PDB file of N, CA and C in Angstrom:
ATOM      1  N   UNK A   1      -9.484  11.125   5.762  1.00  0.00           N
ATOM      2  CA  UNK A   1      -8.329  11.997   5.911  1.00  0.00           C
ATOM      3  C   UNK A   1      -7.091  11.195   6.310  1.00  0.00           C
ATOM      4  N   UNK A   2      -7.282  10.102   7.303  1.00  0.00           N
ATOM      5  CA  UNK A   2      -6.164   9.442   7.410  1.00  0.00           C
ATOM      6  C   UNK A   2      -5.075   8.869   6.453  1.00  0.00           C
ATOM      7  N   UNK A   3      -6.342   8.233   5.843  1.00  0.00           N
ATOM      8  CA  UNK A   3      -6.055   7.215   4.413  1.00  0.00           C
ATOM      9  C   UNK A   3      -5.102   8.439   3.348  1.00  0.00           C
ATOM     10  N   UNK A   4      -5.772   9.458   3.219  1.00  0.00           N
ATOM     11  CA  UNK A   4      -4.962  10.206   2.285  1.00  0.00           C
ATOM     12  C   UNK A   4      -3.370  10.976   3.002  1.00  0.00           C
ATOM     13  N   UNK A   5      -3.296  10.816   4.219  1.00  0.00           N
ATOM     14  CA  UNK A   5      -2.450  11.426   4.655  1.00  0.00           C
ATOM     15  C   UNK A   5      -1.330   9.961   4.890  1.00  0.00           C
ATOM     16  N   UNK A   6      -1.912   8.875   4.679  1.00  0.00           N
ATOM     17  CA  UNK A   6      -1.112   7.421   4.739  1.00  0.00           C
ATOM     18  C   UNK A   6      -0.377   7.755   3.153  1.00  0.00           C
ATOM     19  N   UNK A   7      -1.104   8.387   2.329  1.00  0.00           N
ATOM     20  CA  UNK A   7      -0.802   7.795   0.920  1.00  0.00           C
ATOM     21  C   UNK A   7       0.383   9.010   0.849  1.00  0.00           C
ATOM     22  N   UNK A   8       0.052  10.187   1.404  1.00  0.00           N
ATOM     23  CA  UNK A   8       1.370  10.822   1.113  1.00  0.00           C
ATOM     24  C   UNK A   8       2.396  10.206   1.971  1.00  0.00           C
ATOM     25  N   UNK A   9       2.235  10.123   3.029  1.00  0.00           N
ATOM     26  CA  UNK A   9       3.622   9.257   3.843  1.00  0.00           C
ATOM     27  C   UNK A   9       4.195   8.289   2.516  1.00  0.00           C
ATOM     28  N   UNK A  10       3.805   7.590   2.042  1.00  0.00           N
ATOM     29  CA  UNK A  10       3.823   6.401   1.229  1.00  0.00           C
ATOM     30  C   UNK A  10       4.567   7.393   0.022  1.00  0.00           C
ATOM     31  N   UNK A  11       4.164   8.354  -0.155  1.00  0.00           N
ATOM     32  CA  UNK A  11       4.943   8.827  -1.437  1.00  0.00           C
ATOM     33  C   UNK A  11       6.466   9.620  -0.988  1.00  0.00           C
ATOM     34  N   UNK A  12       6.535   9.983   0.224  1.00  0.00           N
ATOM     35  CA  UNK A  12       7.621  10.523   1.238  1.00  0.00           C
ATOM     36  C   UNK A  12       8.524   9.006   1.224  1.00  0.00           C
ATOM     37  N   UNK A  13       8.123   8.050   1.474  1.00  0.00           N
ATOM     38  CA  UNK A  13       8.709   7.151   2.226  1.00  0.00           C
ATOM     39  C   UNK A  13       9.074   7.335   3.413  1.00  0.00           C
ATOM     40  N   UNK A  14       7.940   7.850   4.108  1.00  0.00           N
ATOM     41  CA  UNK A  14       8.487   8.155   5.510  1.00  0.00           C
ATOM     42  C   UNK A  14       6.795   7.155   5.965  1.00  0.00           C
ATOM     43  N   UNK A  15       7.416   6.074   6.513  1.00  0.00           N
ATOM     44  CA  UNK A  15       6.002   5.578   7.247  1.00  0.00           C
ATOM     45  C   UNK A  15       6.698   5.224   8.444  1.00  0.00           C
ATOM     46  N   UNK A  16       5.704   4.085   9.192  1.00  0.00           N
ATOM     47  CA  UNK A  16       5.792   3.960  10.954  1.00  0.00           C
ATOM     48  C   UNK A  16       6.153   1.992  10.019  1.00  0.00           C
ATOM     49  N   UNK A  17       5.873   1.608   9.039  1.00  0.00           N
ATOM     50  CA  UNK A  17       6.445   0.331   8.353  1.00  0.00           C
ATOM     51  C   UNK A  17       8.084   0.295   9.251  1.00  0.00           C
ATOM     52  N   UNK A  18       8.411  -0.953   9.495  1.00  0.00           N
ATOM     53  CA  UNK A  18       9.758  -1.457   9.809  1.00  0.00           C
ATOM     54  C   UNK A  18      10.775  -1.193   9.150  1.00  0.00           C
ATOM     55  N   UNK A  19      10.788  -1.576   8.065  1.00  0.00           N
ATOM     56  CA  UNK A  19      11.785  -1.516   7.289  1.00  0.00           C
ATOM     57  C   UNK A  19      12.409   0.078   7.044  1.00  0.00           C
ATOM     58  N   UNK A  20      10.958   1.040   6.940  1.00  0.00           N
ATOM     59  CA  UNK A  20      11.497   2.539   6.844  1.00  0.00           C
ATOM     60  C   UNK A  20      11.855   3.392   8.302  1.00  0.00           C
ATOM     61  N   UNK A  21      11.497   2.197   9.284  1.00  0.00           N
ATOM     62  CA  UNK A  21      12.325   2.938  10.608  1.00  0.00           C
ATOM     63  C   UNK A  21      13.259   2.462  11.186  1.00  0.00           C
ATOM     64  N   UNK A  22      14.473   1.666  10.346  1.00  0.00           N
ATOM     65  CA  UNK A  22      15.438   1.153  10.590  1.00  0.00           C
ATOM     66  C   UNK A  22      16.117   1.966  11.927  1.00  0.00           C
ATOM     67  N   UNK A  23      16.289   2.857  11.894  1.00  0.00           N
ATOM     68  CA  UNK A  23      16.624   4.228  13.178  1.00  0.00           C
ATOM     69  C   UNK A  23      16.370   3.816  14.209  1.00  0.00           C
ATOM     70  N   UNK A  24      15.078   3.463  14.488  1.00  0.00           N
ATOM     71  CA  UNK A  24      14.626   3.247  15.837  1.00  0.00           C
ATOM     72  C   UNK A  24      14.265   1.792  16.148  1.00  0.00           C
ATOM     73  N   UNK A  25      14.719   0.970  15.176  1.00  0.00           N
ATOM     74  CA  UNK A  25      14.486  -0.901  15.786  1.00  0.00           C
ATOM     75  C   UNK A  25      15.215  -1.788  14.697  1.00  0.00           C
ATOM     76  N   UNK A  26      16.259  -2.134  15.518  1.00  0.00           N
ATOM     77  CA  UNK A  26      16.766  -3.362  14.952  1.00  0.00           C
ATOM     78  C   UNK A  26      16.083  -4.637  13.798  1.00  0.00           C
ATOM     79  N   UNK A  27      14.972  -4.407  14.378  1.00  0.00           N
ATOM     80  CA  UNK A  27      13.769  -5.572  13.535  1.00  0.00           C
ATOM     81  C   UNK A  27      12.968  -4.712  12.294  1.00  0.00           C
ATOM     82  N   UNK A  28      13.514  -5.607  11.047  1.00  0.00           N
ATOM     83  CA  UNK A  28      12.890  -4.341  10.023  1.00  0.00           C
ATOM     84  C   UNK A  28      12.029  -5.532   9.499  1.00  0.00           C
ATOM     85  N   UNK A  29      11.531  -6.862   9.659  1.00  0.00           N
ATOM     86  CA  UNK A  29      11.001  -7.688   8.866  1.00  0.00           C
ATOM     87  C   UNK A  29       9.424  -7.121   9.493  1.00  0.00           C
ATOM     88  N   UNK A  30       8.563  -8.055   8.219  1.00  0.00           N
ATOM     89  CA  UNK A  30       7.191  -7.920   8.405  1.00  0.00           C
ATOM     90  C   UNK A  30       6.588  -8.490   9.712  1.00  0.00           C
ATOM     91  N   UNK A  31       5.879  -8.068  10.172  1.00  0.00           N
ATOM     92  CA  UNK A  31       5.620  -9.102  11.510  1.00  0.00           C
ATOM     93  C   UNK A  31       4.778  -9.863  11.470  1.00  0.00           C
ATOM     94  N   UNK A  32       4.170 -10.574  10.238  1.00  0.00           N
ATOM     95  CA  UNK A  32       3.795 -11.649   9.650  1.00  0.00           C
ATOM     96  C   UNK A  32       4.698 -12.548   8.990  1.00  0.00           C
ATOM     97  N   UNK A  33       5.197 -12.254   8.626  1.00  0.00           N
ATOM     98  CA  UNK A  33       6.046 -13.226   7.440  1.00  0.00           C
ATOM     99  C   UNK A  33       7.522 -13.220   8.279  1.00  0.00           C
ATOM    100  N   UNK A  34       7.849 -12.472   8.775  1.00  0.00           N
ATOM    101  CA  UNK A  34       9.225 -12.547   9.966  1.00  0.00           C
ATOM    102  C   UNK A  34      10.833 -12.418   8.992  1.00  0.00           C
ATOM    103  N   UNK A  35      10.819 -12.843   7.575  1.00  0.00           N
ATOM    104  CA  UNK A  35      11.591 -12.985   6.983  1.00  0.00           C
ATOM    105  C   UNK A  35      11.950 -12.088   6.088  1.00  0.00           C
ATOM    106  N   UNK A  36      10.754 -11.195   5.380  1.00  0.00           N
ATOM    107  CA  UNK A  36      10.848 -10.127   4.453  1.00  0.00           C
ATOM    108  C   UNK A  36      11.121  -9.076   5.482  1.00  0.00           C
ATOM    109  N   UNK A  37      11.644  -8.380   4.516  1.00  0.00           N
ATOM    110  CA  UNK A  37      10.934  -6.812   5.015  1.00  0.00           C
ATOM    111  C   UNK A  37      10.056  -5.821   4.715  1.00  0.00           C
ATOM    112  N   UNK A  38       9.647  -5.164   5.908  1.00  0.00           N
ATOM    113  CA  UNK A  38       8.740  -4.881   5.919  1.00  0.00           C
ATOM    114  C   UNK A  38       8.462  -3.272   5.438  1.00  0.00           C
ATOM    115  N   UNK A  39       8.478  -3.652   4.059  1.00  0.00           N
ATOM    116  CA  UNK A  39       8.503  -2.239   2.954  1.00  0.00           C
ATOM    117  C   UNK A  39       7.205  -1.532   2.730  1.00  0.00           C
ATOM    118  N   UNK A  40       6.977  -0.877   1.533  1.00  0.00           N
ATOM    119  CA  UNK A  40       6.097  -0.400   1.648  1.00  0.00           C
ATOM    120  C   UNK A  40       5.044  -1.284   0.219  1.00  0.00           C
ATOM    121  N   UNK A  41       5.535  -1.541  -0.513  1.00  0.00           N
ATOM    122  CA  UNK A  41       5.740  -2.684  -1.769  1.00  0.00           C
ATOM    123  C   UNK A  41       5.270  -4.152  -0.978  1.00  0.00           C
ATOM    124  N   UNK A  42       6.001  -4.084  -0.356  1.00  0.00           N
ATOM    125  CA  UNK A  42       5.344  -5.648   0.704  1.00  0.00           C
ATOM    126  C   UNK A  42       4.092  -5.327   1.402  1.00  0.00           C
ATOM    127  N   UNK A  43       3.930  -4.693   1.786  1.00  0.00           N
ATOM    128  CA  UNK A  43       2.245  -4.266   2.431  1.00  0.00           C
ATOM    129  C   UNK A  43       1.364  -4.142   1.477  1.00  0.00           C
ATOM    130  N   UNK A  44       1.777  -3.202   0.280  1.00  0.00           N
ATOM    131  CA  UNK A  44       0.602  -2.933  -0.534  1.00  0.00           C
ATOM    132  C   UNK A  44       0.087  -4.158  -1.394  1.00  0.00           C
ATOM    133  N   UNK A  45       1.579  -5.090  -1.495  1.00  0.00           N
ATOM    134  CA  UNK A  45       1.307  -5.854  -2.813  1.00  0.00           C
ATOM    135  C   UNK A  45       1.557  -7.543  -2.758  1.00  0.00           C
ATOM    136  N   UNK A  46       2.205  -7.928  -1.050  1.00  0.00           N
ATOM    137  CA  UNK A  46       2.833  -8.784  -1.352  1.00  0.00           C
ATOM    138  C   UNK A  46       2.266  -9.707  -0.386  1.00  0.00           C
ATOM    139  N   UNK A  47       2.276  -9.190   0.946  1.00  0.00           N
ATOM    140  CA  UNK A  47       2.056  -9.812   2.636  1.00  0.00           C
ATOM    141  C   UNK A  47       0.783 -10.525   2.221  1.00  0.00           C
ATOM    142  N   UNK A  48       1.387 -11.900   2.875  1.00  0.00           N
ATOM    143  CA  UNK A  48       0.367 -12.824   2.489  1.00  0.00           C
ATOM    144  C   UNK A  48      -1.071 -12.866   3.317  1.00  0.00           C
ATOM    145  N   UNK A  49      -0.564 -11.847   4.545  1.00  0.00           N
ATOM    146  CA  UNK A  49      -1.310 -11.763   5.540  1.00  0.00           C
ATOM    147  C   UNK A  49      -2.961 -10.892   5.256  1.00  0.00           C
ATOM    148  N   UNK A  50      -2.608 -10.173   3.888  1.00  0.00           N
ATOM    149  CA  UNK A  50      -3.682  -9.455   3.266  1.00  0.00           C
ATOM    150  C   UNK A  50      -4.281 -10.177   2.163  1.00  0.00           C
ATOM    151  N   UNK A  51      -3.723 -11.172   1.838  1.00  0.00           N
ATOM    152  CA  UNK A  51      -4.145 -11.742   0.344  1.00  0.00           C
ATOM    153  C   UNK A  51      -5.147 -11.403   0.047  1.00  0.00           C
ATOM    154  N   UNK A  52      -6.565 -11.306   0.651  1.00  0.00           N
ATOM    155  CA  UNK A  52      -7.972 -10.790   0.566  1.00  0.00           C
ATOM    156  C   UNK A  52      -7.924  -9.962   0.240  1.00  0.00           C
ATOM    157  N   UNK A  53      -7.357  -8.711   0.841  1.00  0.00           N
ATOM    158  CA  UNK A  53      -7.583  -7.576   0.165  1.00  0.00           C
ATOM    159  C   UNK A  53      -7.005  -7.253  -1.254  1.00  0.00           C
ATOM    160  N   UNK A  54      -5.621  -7.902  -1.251  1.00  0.00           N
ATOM    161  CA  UNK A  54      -4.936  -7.469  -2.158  1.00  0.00           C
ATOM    162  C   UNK A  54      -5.773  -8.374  -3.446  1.00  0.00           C
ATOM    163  N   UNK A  55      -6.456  -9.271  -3.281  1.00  0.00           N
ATOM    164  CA  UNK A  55      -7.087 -10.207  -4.376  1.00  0.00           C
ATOM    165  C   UNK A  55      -8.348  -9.060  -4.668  1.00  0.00           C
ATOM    166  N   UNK A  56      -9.014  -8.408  -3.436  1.00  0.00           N
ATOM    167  CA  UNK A  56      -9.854  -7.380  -3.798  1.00  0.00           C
ATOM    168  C   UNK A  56      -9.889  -6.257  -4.821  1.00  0.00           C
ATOM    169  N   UNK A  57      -8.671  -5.773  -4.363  1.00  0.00           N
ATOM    170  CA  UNK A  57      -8.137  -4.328  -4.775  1.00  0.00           C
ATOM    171  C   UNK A  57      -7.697  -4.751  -6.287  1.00  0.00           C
ATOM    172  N   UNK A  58      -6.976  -5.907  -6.501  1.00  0.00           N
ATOM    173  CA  UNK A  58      -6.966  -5.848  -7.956  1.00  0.00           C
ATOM    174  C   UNK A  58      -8.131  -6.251  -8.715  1.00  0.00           C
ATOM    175  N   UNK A  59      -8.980  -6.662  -8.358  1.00  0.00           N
ATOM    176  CA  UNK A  59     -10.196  -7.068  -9.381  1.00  0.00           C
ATOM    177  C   UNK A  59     -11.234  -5.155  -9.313  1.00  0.00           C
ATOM    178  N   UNK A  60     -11.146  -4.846  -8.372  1.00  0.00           N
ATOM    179  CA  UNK A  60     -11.522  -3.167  -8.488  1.00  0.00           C
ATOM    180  C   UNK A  60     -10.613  -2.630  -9.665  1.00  0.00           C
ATOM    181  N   UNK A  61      -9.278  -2.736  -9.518  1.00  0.00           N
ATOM    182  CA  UNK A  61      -8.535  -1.603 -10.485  1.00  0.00           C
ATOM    183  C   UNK A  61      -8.596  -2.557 -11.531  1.00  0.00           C
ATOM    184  N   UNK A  62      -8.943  -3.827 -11.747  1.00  0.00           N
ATOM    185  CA  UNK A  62      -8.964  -4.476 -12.992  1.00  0.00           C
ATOM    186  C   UNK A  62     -10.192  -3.660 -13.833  1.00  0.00           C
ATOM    187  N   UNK A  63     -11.189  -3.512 -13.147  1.00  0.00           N
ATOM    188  CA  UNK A  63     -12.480  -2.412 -13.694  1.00  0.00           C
ATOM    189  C   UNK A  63     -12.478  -1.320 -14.217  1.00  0.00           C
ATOM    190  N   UNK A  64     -11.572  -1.122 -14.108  1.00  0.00           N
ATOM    191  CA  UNK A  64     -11.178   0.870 -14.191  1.00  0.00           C
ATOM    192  C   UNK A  64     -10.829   0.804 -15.964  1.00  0.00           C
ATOM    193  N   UNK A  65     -10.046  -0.015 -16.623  1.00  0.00           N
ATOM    194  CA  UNK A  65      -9.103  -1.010 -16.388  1.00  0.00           C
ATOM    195  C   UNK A  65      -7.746  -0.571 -15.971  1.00  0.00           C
ATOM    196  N   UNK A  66      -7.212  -0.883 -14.985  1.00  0.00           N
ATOM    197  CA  UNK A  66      -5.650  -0.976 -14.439  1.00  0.00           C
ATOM    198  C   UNK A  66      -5.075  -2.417 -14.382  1.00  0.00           C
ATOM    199  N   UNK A  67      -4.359  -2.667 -15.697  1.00  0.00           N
ATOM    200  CA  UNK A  67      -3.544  -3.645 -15.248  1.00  0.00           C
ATOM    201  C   UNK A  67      -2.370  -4.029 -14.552  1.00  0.00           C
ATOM    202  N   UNK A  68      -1.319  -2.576 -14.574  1.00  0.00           N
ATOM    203  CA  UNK A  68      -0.326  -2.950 -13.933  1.00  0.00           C
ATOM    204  C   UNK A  68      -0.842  -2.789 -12.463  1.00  0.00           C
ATOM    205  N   UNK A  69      -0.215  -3.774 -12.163  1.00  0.00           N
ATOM    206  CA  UNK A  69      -0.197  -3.681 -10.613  1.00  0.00           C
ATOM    207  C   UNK A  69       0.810  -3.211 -10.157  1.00  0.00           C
ATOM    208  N   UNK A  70       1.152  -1.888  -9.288  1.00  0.00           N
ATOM    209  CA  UNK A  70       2.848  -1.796  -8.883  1.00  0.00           C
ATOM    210  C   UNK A  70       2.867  -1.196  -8.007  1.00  0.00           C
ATOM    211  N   UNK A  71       3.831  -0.356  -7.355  1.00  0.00           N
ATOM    212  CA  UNK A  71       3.751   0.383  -5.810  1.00  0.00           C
ATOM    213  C   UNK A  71       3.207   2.265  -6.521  1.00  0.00           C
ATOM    214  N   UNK A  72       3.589   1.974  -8.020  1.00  0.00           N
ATOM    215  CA  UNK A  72       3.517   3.603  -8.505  1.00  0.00           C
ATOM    216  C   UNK A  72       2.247   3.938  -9.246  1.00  0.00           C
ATOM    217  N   UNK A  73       1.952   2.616  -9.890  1.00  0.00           N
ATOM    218  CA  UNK A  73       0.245   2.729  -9.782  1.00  0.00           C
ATOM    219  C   UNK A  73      -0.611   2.873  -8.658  1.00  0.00           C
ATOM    220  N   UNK A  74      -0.620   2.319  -7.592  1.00  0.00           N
ATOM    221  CA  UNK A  74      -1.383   2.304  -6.583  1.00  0.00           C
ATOM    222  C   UNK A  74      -1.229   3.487  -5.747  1.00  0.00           C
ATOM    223  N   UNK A  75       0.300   4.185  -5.604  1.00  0.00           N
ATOM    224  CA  UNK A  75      -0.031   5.603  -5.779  1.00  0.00           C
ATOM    225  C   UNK A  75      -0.344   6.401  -6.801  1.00  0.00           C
ATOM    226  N   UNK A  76      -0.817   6.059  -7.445  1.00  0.00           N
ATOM    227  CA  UNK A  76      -1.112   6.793  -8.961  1.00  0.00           C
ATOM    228  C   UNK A  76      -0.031   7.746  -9.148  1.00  0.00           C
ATOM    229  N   UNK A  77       0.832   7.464  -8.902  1.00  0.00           N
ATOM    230  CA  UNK A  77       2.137   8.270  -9.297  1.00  0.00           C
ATOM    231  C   UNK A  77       2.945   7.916 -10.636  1.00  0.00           C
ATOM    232  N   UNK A  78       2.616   6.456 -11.583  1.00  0.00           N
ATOM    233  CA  UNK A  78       2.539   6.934 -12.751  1.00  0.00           C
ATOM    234  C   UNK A  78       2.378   5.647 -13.578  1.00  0.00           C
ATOM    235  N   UNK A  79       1.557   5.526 -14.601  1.00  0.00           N
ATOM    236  CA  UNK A  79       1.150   4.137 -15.624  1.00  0.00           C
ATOM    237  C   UNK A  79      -0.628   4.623 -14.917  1.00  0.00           C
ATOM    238  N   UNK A  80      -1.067   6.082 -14.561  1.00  0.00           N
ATOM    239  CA  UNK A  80      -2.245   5.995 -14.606  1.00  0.00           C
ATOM    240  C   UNK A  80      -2.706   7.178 -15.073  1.00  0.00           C
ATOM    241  N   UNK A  81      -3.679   7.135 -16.044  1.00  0.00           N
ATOM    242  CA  UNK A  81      -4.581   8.218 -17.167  1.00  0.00           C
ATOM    243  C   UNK A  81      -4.712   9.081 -15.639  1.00  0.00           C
ATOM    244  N   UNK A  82      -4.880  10.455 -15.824  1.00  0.00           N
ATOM    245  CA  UNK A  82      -4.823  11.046 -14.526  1.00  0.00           C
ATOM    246  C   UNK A  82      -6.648  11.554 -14.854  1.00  0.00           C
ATOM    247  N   UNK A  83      -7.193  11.198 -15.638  1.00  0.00           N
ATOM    248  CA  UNK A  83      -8.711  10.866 -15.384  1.00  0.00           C
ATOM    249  C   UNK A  83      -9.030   9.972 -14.594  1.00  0.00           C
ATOM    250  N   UNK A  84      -8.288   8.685 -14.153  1.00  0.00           N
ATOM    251  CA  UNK A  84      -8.587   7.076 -13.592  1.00  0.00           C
ATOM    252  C   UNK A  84      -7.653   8.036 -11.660  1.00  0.00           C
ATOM    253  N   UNK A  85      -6.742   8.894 -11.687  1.00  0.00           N
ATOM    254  CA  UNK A  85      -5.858   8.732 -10.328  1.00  0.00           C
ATOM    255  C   UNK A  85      -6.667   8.718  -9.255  1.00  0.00           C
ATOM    256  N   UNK A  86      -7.847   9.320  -9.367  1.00  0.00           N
ATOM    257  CA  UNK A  86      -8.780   9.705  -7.996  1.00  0.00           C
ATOM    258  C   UNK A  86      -9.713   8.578  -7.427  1.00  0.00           C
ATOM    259  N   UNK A  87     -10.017   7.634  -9.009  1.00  0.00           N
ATOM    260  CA  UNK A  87     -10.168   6.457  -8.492  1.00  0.00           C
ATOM    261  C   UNK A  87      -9.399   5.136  -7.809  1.00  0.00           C
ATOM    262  N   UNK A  88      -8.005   5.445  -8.431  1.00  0.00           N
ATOM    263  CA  UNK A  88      -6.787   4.315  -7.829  1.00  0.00           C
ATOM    264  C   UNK A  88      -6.732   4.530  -6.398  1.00  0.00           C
ATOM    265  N   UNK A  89      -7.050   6.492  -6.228  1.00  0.00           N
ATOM    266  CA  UNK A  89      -6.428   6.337  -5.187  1.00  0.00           C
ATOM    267  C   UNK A  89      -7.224   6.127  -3.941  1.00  0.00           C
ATOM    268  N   UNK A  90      -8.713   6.510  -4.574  1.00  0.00           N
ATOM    269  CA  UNK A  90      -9.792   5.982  -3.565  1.00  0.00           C
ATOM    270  C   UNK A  90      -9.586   4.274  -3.180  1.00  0.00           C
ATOM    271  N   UNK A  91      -9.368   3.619  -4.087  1.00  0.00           N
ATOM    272  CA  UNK A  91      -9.297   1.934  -3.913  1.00  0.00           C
ATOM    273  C   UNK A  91      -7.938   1.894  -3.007  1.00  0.00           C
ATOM    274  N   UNK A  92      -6.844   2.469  -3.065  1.00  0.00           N
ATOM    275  CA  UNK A  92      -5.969   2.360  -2.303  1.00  0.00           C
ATOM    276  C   UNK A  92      -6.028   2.826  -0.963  1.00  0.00           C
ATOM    277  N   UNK A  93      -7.036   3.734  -1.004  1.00  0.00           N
ATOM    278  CA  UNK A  93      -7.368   4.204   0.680  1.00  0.00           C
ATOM    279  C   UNK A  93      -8.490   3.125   1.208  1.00  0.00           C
ATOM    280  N   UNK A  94      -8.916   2.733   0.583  1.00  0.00           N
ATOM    281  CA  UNK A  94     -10.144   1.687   0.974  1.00  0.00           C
ATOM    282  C   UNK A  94      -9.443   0.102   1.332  1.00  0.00           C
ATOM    283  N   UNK A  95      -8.214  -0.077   0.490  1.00  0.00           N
ATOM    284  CA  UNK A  95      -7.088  -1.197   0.915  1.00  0.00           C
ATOM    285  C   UNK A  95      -6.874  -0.664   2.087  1.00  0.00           C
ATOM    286  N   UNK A  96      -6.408   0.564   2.645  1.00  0.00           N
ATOM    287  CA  UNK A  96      -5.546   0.564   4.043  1.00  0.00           C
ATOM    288  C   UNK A  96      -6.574   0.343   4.586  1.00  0.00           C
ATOM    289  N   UNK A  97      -7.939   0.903   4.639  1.00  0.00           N
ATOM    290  CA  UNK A  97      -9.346   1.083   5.921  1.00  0.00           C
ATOM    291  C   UNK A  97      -9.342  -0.533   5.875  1.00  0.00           C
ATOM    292  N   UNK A  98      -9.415  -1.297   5.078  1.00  0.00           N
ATOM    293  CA  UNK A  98     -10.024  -2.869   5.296  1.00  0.00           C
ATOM    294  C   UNK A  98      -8.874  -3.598   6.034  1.00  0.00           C
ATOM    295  N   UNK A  99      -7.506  -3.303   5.526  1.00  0.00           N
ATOM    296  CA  UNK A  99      -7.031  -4.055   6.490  1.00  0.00           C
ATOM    297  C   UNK A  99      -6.786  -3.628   7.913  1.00  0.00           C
ATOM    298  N   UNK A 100      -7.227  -2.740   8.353  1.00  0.00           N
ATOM    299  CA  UNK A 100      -6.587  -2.407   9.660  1.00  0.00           C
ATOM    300  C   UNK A 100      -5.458  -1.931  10.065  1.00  0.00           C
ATOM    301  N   UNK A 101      -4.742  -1.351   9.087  1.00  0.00           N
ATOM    302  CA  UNK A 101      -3.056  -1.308   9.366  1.00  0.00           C
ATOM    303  C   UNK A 101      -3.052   0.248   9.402  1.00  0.00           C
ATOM    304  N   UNK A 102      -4.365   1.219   8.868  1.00  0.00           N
ATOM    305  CA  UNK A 102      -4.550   2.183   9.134  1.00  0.00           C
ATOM    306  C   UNK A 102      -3.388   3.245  10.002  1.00  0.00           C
ATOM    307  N   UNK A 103      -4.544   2.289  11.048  1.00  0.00           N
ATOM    308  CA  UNK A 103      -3.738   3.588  12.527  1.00  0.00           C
ATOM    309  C   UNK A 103      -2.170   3.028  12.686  1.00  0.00           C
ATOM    310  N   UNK A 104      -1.652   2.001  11.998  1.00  0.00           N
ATOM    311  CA  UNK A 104      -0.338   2.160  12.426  1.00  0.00           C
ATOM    312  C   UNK A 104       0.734   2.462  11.112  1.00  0.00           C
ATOM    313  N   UNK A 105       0.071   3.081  10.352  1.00  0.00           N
ATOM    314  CA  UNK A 105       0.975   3.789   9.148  1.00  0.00           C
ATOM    315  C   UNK A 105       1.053   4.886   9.569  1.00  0.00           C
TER     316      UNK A 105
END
């Protein structure tokens, strides 16, 4: 339930991510990388700090087959057969549970 209630935040653009709470902290970079910011595109696809997963998650949606990789595939919000969305979006909830970033989305 979390995971799916992360993925709508994610389609809101309303997360607890830096960059989307400019409002309440001066510091919008990743707090790994210190230099980007810390979007929602950078978490899912970029932070080097996940590389594992993110090397995971695409060899899963490579199976399905999903090649694009993007922030609108991974919400299956669009470049996905809406026979394949329930699986993108299971792999994308299974990206947030592995890395841990869960409870703070």
């Amino acid at each position: 339930m979390q995971a799916t209630a992360a993925i709508t935040r994610f389609h809101l653009d309303h997360t607890t991510l830096s960059a989307q709470c400019l409002r309440l902290s001066p510091d919008h970079f990743c707090p790994w990388c210190r230099t980007i910011p810390e979007t929602i595109e950078h978490f899912l696809l970029h932070c080097p700090s996940f590389h594992t997963h993110h090397t995971a998650l695409r060899s899963r949606l490579s199976a399905l087959p999903i090649t694009t990789l993007d922030l609108p595939t991974l919400l299956a919000a669009s470049g996905v057969h809406p026979s394949q969305q329930p699986a993108v979006l299971c792999l994308t909830c299974a990206f947030l549970r592995k890395t841990g970033q869960l409870q703070c989305l």
